[in-house]
mmCIF file of N, CA and C in Angstrom:
data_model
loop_
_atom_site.group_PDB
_atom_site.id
_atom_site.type_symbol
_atom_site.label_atom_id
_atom_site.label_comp_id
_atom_site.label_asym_id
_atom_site.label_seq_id
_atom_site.Cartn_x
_atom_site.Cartn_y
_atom_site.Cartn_z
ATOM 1 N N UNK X 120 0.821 -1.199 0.000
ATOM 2 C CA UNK X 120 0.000 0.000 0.000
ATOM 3 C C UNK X 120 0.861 1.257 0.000
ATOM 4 N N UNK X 121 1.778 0.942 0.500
ATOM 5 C CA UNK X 121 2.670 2.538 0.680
ATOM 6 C C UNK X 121 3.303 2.949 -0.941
ATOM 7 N N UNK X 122 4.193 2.056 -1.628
ATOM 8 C CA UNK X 122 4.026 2.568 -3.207
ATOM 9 C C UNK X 122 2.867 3.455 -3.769
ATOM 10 N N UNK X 123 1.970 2.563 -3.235
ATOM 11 C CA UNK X 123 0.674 3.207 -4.119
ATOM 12 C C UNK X 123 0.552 4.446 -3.682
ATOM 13 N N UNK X 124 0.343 4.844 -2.347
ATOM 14 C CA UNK X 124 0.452 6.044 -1.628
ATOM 15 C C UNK X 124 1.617 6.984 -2.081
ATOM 16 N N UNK X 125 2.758 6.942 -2.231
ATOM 17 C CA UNK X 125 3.855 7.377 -2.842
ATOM 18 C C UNK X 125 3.564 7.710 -4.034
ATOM 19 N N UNK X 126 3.428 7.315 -5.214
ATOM 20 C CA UNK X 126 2.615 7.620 -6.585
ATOM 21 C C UNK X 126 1.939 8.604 -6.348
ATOM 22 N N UNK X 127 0.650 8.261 -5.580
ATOM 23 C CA UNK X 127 -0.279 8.708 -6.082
ATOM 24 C C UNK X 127 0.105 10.675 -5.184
ATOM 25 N N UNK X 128 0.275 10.613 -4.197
ATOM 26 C CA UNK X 128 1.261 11.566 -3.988
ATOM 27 C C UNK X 128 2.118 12.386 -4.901
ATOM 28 N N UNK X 129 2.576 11.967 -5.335
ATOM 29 C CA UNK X 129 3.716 12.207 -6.712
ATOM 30 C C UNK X 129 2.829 12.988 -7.229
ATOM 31 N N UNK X 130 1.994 12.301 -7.961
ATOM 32 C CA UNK X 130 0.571 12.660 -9.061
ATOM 33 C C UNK X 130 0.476 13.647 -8.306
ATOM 34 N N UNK X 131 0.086 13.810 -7.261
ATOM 35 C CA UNK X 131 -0.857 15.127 -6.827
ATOM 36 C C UNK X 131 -0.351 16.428 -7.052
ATOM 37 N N UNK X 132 1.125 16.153 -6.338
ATOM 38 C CA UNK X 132 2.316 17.241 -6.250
ATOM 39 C C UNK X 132 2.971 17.794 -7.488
ATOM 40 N N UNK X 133 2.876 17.023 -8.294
ATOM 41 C CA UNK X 133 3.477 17.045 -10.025
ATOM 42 C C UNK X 133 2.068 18.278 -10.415
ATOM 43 N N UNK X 134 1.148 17.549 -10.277
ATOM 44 C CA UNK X 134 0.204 18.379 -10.848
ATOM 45 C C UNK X 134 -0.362 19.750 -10.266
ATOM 46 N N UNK X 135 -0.312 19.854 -9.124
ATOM 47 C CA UNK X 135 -0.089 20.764 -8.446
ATOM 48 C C UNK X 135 0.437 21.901 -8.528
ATOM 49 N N UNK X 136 1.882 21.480 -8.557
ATOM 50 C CA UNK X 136 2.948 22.334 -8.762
ATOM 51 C C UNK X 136 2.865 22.914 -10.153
ATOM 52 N N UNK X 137 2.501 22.054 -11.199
ATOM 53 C CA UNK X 137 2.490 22.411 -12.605
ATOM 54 C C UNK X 137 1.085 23.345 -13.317
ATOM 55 N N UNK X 138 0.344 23.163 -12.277
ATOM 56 C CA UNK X 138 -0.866 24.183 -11.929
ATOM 57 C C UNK X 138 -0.424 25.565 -11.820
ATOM 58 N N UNK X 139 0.305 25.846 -10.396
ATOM 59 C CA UNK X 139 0.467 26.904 -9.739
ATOM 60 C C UNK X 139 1.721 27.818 -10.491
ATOM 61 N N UNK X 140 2.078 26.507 -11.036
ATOM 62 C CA UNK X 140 3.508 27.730 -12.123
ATOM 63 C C UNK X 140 3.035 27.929 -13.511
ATOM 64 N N UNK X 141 2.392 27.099 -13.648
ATOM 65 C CA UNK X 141 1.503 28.160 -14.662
ATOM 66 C C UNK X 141 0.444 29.449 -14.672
ATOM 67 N N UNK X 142 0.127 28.915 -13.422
ATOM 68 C CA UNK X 142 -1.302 29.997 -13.044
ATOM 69 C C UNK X 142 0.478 31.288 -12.473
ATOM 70 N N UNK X 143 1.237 30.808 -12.193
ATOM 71 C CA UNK X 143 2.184 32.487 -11.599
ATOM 72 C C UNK X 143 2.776 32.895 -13.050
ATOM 73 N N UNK X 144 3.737 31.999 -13.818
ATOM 74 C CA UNK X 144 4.083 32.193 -14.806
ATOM 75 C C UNK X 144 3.676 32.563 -16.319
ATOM 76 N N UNK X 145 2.357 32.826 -16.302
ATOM 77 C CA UNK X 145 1.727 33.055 -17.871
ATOM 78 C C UNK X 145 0.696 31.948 -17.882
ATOM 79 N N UNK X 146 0.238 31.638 -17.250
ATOM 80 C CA UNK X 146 -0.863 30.630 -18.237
ATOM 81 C C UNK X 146 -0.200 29.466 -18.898
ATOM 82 N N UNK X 147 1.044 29.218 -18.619
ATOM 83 C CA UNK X 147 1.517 27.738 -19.858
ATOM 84 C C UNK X 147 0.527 26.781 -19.436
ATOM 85 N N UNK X 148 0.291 26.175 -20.514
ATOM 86 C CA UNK X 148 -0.232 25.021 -20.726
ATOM 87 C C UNK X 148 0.469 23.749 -19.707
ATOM 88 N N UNK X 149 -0.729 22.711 -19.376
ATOM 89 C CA UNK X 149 -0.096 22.044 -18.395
ATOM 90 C C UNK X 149 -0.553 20.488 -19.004
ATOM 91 N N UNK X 150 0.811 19.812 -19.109
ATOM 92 C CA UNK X 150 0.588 18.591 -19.536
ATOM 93 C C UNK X 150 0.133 17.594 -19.182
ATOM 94 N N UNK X 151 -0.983 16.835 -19.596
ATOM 95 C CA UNK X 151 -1.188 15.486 -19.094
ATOM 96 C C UNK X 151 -0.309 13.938 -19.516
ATOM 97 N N UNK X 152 1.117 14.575 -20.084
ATOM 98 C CA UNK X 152 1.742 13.335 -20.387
ATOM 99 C C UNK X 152 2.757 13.410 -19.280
ATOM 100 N N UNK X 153 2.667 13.259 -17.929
ATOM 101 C CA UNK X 153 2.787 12.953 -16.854
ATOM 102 C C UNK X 153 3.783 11.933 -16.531
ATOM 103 N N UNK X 154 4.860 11.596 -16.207
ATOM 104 C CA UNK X 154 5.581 10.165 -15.862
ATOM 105 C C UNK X 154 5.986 10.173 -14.254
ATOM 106 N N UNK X 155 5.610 9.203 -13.955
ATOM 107 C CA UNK X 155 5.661 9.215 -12.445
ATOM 108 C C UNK X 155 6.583 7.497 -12.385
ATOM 109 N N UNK X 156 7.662 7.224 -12.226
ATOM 110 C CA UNK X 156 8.551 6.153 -11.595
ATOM 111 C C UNK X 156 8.982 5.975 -10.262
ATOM 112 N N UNK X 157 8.586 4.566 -9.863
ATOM 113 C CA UNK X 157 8.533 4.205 -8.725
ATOM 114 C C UNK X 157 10.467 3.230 -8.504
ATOM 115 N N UNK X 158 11.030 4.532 -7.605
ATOM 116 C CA UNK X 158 12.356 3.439 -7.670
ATOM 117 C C UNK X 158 12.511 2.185 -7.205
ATOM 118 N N UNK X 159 13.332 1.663 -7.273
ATOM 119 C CA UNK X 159 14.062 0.393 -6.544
ATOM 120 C C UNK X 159 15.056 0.390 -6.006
ATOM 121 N N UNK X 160 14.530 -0.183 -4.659
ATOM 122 C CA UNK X 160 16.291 0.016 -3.596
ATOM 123 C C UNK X 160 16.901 -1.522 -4.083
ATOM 124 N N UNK X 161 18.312 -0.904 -4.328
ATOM 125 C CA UNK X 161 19.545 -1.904 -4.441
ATOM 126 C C UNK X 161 19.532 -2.654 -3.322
ATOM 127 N N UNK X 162 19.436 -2.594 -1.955
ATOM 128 C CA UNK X 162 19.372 -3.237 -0.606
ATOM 129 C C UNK X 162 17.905 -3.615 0.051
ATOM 130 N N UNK X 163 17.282 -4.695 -0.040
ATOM 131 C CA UNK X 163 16.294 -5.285 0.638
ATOM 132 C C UNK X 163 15.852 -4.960 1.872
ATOM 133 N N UNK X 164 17.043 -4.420 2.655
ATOM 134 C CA UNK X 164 16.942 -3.596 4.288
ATOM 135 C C UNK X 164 16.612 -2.451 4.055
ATOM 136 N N UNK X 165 16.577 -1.599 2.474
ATOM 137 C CA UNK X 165 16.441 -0.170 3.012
ATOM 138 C C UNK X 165 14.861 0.048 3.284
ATOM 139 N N UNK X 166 14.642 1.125 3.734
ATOM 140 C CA UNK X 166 13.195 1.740 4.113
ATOM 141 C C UNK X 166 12.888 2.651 3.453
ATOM 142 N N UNK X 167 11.432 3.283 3.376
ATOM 143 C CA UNK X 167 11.062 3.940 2.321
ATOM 144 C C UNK X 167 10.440 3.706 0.947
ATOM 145 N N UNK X 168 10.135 4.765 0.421
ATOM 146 C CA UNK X 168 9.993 4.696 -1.239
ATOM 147 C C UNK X 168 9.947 5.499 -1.701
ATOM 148 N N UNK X 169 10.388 5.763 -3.007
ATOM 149 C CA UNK X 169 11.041 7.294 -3.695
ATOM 150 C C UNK X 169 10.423 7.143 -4.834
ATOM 151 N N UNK X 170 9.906 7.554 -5.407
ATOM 152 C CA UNK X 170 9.173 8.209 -6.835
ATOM 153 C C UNK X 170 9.942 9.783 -7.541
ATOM 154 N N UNK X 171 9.620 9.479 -8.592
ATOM 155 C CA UNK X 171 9.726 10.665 -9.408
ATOM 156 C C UNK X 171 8.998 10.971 -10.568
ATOM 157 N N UNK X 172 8.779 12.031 -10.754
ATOM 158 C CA UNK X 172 7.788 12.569 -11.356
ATOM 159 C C UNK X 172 7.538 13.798 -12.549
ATOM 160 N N UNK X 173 7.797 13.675 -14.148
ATOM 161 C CA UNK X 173 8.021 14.509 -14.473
ATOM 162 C C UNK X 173 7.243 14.358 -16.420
ATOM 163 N N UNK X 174 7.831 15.935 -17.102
ATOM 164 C CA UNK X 174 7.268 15.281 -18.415
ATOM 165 C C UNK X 174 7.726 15.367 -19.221
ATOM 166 N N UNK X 175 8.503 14.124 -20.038
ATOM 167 C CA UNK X 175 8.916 14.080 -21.169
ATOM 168 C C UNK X 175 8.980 14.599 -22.004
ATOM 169 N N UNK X 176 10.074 15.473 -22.449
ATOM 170 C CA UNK X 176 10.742 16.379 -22.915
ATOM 171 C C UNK X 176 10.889 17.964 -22.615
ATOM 172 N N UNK X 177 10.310 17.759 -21.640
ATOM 173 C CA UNK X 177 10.395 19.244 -20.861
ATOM 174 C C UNK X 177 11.728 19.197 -19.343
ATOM 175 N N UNK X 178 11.698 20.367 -19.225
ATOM 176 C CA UNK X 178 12.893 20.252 -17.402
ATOM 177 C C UNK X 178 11.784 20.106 -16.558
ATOM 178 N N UNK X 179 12.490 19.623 -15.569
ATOM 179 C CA UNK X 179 11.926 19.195 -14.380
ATOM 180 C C UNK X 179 11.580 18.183 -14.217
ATOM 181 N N UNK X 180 12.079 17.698 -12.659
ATOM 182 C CA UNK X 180 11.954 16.415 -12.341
ATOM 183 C C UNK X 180 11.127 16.646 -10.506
ATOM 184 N N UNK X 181 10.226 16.100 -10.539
ATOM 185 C CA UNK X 181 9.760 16.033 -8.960
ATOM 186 C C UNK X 181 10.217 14.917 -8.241
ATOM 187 N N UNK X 182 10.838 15.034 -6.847
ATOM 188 C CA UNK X 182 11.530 13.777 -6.392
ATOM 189 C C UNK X 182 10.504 13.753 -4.838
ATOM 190 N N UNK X 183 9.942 12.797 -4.784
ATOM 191 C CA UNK X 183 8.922 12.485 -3.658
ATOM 192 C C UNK X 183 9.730 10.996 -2.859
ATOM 193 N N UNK X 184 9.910 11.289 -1.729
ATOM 194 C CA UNK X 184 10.290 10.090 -1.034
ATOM 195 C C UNK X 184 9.312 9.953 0.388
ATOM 196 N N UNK X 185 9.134 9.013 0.881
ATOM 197 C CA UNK X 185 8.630 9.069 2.408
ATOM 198 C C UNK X 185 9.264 7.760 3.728
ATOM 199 N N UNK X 186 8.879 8.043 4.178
ATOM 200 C CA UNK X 186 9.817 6.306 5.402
ATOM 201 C C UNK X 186 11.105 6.147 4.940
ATOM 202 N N UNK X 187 11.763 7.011 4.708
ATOM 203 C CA UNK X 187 13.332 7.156 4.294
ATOM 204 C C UNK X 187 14.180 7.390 5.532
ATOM 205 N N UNK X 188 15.347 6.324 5.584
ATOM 206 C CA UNK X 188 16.303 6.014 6.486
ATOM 207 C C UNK X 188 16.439 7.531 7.024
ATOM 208 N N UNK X 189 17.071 7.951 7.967
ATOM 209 C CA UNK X 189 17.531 9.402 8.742
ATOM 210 C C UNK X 189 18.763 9.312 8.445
ATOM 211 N N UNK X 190 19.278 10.079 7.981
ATOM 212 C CA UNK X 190 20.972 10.681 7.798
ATOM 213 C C UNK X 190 21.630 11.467 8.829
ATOM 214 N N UNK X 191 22.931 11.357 8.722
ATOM 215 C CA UNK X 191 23.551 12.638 9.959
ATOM 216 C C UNK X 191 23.330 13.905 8.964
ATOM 217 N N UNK X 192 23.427 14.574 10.256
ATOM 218 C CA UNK X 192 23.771 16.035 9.571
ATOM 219 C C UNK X 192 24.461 16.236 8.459
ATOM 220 N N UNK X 193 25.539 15.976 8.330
ATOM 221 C CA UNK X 193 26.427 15.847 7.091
ATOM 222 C C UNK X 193 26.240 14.492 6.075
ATOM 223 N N UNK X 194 24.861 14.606 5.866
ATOM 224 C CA UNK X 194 24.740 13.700 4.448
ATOM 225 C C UNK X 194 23.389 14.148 4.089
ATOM 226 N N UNK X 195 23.338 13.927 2.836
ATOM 227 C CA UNK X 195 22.071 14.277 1.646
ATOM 228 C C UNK X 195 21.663 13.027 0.777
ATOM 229 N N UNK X 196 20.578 13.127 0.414
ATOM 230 C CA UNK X 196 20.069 11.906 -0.462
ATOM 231 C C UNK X 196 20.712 13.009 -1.561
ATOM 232 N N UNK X 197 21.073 12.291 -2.786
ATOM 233 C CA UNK X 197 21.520 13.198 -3.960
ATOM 234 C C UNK X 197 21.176 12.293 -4.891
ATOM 235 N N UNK X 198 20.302 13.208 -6.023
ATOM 236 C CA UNK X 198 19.588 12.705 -7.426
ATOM 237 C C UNK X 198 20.233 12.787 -8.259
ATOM 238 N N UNK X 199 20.530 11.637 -9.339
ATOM 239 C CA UNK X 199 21.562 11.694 -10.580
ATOM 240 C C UNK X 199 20.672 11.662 -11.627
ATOM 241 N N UNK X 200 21.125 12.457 -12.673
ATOM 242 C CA UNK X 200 20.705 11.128 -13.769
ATOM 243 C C UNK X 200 21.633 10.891 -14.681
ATOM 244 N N UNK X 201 21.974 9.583 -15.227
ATOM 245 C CA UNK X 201 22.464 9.234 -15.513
ATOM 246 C C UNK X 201 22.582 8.370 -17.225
ATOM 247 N N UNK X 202 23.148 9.194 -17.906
ATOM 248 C CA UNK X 202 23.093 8.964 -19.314
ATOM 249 C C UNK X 202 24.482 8.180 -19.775
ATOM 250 N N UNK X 203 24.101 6.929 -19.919
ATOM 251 C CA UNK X 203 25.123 5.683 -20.343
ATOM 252 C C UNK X 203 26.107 5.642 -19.163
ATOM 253 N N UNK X 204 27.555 6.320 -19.312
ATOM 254 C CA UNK X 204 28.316 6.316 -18.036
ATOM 255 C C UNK X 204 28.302 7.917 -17.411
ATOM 256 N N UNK X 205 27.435 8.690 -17.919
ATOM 257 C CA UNK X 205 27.729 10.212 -17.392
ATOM 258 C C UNK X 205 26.688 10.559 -16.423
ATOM 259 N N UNK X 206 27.049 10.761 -15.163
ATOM 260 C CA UNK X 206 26.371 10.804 -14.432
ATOM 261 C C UNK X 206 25.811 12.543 -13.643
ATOM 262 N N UNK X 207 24.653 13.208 -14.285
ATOM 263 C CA UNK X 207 24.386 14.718 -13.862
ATOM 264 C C UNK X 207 23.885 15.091 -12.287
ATOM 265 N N UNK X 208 24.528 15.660 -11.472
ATOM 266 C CA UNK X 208 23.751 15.836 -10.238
ATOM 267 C C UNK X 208 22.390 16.556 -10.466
ATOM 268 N N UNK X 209 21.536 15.961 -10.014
ATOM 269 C CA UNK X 209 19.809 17.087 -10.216
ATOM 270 C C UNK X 209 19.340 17.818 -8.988
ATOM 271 N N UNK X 210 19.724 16.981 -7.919
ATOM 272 C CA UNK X 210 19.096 17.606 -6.608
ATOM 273 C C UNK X 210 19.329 17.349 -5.262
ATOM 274 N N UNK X 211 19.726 17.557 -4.100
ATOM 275 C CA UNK X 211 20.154 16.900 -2.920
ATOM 276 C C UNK X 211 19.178 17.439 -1.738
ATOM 277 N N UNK X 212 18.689 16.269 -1.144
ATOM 278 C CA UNK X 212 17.351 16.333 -0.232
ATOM 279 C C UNK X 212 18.028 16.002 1.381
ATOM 280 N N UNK X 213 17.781 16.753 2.219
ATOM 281 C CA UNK X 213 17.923 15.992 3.615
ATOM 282 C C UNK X 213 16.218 15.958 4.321
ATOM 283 N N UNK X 214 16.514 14.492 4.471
ATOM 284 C CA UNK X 214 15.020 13.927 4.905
ATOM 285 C C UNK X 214 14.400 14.964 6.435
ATOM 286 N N UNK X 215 13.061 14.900 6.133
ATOM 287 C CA UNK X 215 12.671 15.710 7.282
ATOM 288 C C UNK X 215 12.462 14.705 8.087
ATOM 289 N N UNK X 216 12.555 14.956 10.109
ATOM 290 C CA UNK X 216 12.278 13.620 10.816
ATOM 291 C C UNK X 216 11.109 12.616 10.318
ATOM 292 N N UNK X 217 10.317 12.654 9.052
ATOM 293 C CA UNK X 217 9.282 11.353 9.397
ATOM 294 C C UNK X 217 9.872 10.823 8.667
ATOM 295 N N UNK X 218 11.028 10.828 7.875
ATOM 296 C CA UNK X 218 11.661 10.088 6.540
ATOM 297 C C UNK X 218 11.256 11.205 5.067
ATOM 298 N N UNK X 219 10.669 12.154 5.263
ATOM 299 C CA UNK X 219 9.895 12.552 3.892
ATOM 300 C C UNK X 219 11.143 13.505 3.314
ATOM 301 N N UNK X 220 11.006 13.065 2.358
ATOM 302 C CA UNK X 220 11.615 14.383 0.834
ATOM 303 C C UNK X 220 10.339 14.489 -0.062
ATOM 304 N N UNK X 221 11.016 16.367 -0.604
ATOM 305 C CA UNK X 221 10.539 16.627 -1.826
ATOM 306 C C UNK X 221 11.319 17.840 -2.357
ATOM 307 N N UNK X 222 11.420 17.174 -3.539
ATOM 308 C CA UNK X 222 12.352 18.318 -4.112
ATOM 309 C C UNK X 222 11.789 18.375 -5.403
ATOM 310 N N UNK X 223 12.588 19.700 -6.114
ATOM 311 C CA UNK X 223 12.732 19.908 -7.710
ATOM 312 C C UNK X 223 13.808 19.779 -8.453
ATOM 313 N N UNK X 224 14.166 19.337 -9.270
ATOM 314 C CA UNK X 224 15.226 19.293 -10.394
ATOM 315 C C UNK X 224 14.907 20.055 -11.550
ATOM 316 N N UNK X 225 15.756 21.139 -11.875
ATOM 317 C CA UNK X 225 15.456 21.909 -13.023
ATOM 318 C C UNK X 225 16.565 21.117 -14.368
ATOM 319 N N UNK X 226 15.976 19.667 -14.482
ATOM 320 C CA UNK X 226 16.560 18.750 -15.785
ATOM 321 C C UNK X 226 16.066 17.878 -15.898
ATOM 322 N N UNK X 227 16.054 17.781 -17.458
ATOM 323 C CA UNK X 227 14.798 16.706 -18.307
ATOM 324 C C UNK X 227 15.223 15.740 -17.952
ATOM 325 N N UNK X 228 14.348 14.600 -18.103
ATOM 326 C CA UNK X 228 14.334 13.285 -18.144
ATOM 327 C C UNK X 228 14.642 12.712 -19.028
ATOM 328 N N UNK X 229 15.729 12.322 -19.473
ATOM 329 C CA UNK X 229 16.140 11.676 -20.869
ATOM 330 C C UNK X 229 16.091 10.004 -21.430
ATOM 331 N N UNK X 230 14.882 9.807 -22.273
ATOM 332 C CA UNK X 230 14.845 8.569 -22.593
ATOM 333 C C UNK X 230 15.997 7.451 -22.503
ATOM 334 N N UNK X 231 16.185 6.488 -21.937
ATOM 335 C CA UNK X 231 16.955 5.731 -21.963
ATOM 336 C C UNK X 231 18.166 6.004 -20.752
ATOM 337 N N UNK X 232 17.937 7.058 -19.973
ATOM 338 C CA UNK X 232 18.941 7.309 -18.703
ATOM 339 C C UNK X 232 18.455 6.881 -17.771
ATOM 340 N N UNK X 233 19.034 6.825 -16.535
ATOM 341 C CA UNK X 233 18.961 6.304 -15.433
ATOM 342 C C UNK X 233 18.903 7.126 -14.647
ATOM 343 N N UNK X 234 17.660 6.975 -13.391
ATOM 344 C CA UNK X 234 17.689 8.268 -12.054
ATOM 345 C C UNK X 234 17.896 7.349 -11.291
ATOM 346 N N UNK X 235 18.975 7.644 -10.232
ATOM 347 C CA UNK X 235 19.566 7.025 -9.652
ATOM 348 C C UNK X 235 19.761 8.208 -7.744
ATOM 349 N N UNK X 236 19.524 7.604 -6.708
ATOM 350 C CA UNK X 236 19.576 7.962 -5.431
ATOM 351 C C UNK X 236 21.157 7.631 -4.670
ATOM 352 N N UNK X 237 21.788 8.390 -4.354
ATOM 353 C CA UNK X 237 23.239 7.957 -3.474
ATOM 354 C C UNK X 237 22.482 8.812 -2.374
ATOM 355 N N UNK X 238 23.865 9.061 -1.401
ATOM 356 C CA UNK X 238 24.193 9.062 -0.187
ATOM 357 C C UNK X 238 25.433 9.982 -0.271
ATOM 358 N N UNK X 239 25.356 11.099 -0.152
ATOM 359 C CA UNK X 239 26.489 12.490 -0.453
ATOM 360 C C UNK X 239 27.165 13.056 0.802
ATOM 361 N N UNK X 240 27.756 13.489 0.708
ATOM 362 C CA UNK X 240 28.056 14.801 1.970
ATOM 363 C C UNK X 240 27.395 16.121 1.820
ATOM 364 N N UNK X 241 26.634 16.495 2.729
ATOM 365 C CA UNK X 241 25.631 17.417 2.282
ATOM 366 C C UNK X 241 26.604 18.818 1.918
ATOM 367 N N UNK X 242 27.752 18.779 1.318
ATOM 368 C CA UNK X 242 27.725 19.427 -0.053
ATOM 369 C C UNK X 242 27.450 19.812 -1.015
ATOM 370 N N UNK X 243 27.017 18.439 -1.375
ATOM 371 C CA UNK X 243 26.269 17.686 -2.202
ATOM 372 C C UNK X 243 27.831 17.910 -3.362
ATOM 373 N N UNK X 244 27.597 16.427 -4.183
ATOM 374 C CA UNK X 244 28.775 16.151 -4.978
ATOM 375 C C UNK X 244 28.938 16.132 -6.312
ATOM 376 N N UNK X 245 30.097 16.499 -7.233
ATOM 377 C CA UNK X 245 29.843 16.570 -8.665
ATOM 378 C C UNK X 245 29.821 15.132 -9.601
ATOM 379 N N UNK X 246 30.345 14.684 -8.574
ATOM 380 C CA UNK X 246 29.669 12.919 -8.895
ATOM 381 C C UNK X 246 29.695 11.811 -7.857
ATOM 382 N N UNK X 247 29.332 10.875 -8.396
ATOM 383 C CA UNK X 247 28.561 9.843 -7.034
ATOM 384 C C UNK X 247 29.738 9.357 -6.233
ATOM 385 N N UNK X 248 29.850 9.756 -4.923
ATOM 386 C CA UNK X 248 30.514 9.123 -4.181
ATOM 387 C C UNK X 248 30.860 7.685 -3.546
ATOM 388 N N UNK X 249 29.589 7.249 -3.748
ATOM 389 C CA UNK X 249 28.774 6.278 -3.026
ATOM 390 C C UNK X 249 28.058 5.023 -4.362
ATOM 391 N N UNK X 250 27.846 3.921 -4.346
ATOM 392 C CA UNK X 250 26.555 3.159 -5.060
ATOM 393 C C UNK X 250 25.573 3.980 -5.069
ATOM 394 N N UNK X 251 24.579 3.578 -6.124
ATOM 395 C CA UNK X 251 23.120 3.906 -5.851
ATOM 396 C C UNK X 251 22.223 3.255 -4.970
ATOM 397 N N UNK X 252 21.428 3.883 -4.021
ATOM 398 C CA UNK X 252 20.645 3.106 -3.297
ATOM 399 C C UNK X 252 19.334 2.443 -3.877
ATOM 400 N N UNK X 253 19.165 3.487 -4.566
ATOM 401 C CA UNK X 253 17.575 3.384 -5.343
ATOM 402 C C UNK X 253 18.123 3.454 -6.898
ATOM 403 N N UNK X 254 17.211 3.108 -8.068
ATOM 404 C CA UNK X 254 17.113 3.176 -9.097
ATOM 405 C C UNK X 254 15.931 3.041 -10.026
ATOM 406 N N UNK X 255 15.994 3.571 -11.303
ATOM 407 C CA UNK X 255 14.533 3.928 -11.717
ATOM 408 C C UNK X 255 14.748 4.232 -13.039
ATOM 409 N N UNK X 256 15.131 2.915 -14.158
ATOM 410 C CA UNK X 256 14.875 3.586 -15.125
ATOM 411 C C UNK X 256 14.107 4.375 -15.814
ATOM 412 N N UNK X 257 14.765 5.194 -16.786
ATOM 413 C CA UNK X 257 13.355 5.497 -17.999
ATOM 414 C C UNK X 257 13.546 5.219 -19.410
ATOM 415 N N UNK X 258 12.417 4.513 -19.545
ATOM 416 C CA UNK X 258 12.283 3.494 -20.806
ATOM 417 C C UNK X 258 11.345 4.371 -22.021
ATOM 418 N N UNK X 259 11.453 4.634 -23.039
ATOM 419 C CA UNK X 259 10.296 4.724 -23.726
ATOM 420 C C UNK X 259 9.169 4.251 -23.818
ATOM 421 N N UNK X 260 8.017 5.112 -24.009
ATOM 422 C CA UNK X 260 6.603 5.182 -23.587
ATOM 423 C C UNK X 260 6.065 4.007 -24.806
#
């Protein structure tokens, strides 16, 4: 049940957000070709679930997590994406106490790359320090 909850979350916030910046920004048009991916943790122990949320061929990426492990002070969840071996930083989240993130990434989603979750120094880093915890391809529609 909690995926589903996570999604559908996503959905809300994606659309939401893509509401309100249009209604501030001019009126743009707001898309219903919508992609919402549900990651996968590399480790069976981790907690949580992370979604992302965005629309194909436009910027922006929405990153929704909830029941996410607690970090020290000095670490960040940090969003990649990742095109063949090149890996772009998008966004670095420190979980609020219930486990929850949400962030924005001002970068497209590129068919056939990989969004990928590490574990940073809340620096946040110009590339992955760490494995990915989570992962989430994107495949063509």
């Amino acid at each position: 049940l909690r995926p589903l909850v996570a999604v559908a979350a996503a959905l809300v916030l994606f659309a939401g957000g893509a509401i309100v910046g249009a209604t501030v920004f001019g009126g743009a048009e707001v898309s219903s070709e919508a992609t919402v991916l549900t990651f996968e943790p590399q480790d069976p122990n981790l907690t949580g679930t992370v979604t992302a949320a965005f629309t194909p061929g436009e910027p922006g990426i929405y990153l929704q997590g909830s029941g996410l492990d607690p970090l020290s002070p000095d670490e960040v969840y940090e969003l990649w994406l990742i095109e063949g071996e090149t890996p772009a930083a998008a966004v670095c989240v420190q979980p609020g106490e219930d486990g929850s993130v949400f962030a924005f990434a001002d970068t497209e989603a590129v068919t056939d790359a990989l969004l990928a979750v590490t574990v940073e120094p809340s620096s946040c880093s110009d590339a992955p320090t760490t494995p990915p915890i989570w992962v989430a391809p994107i495949t063509p529609a």
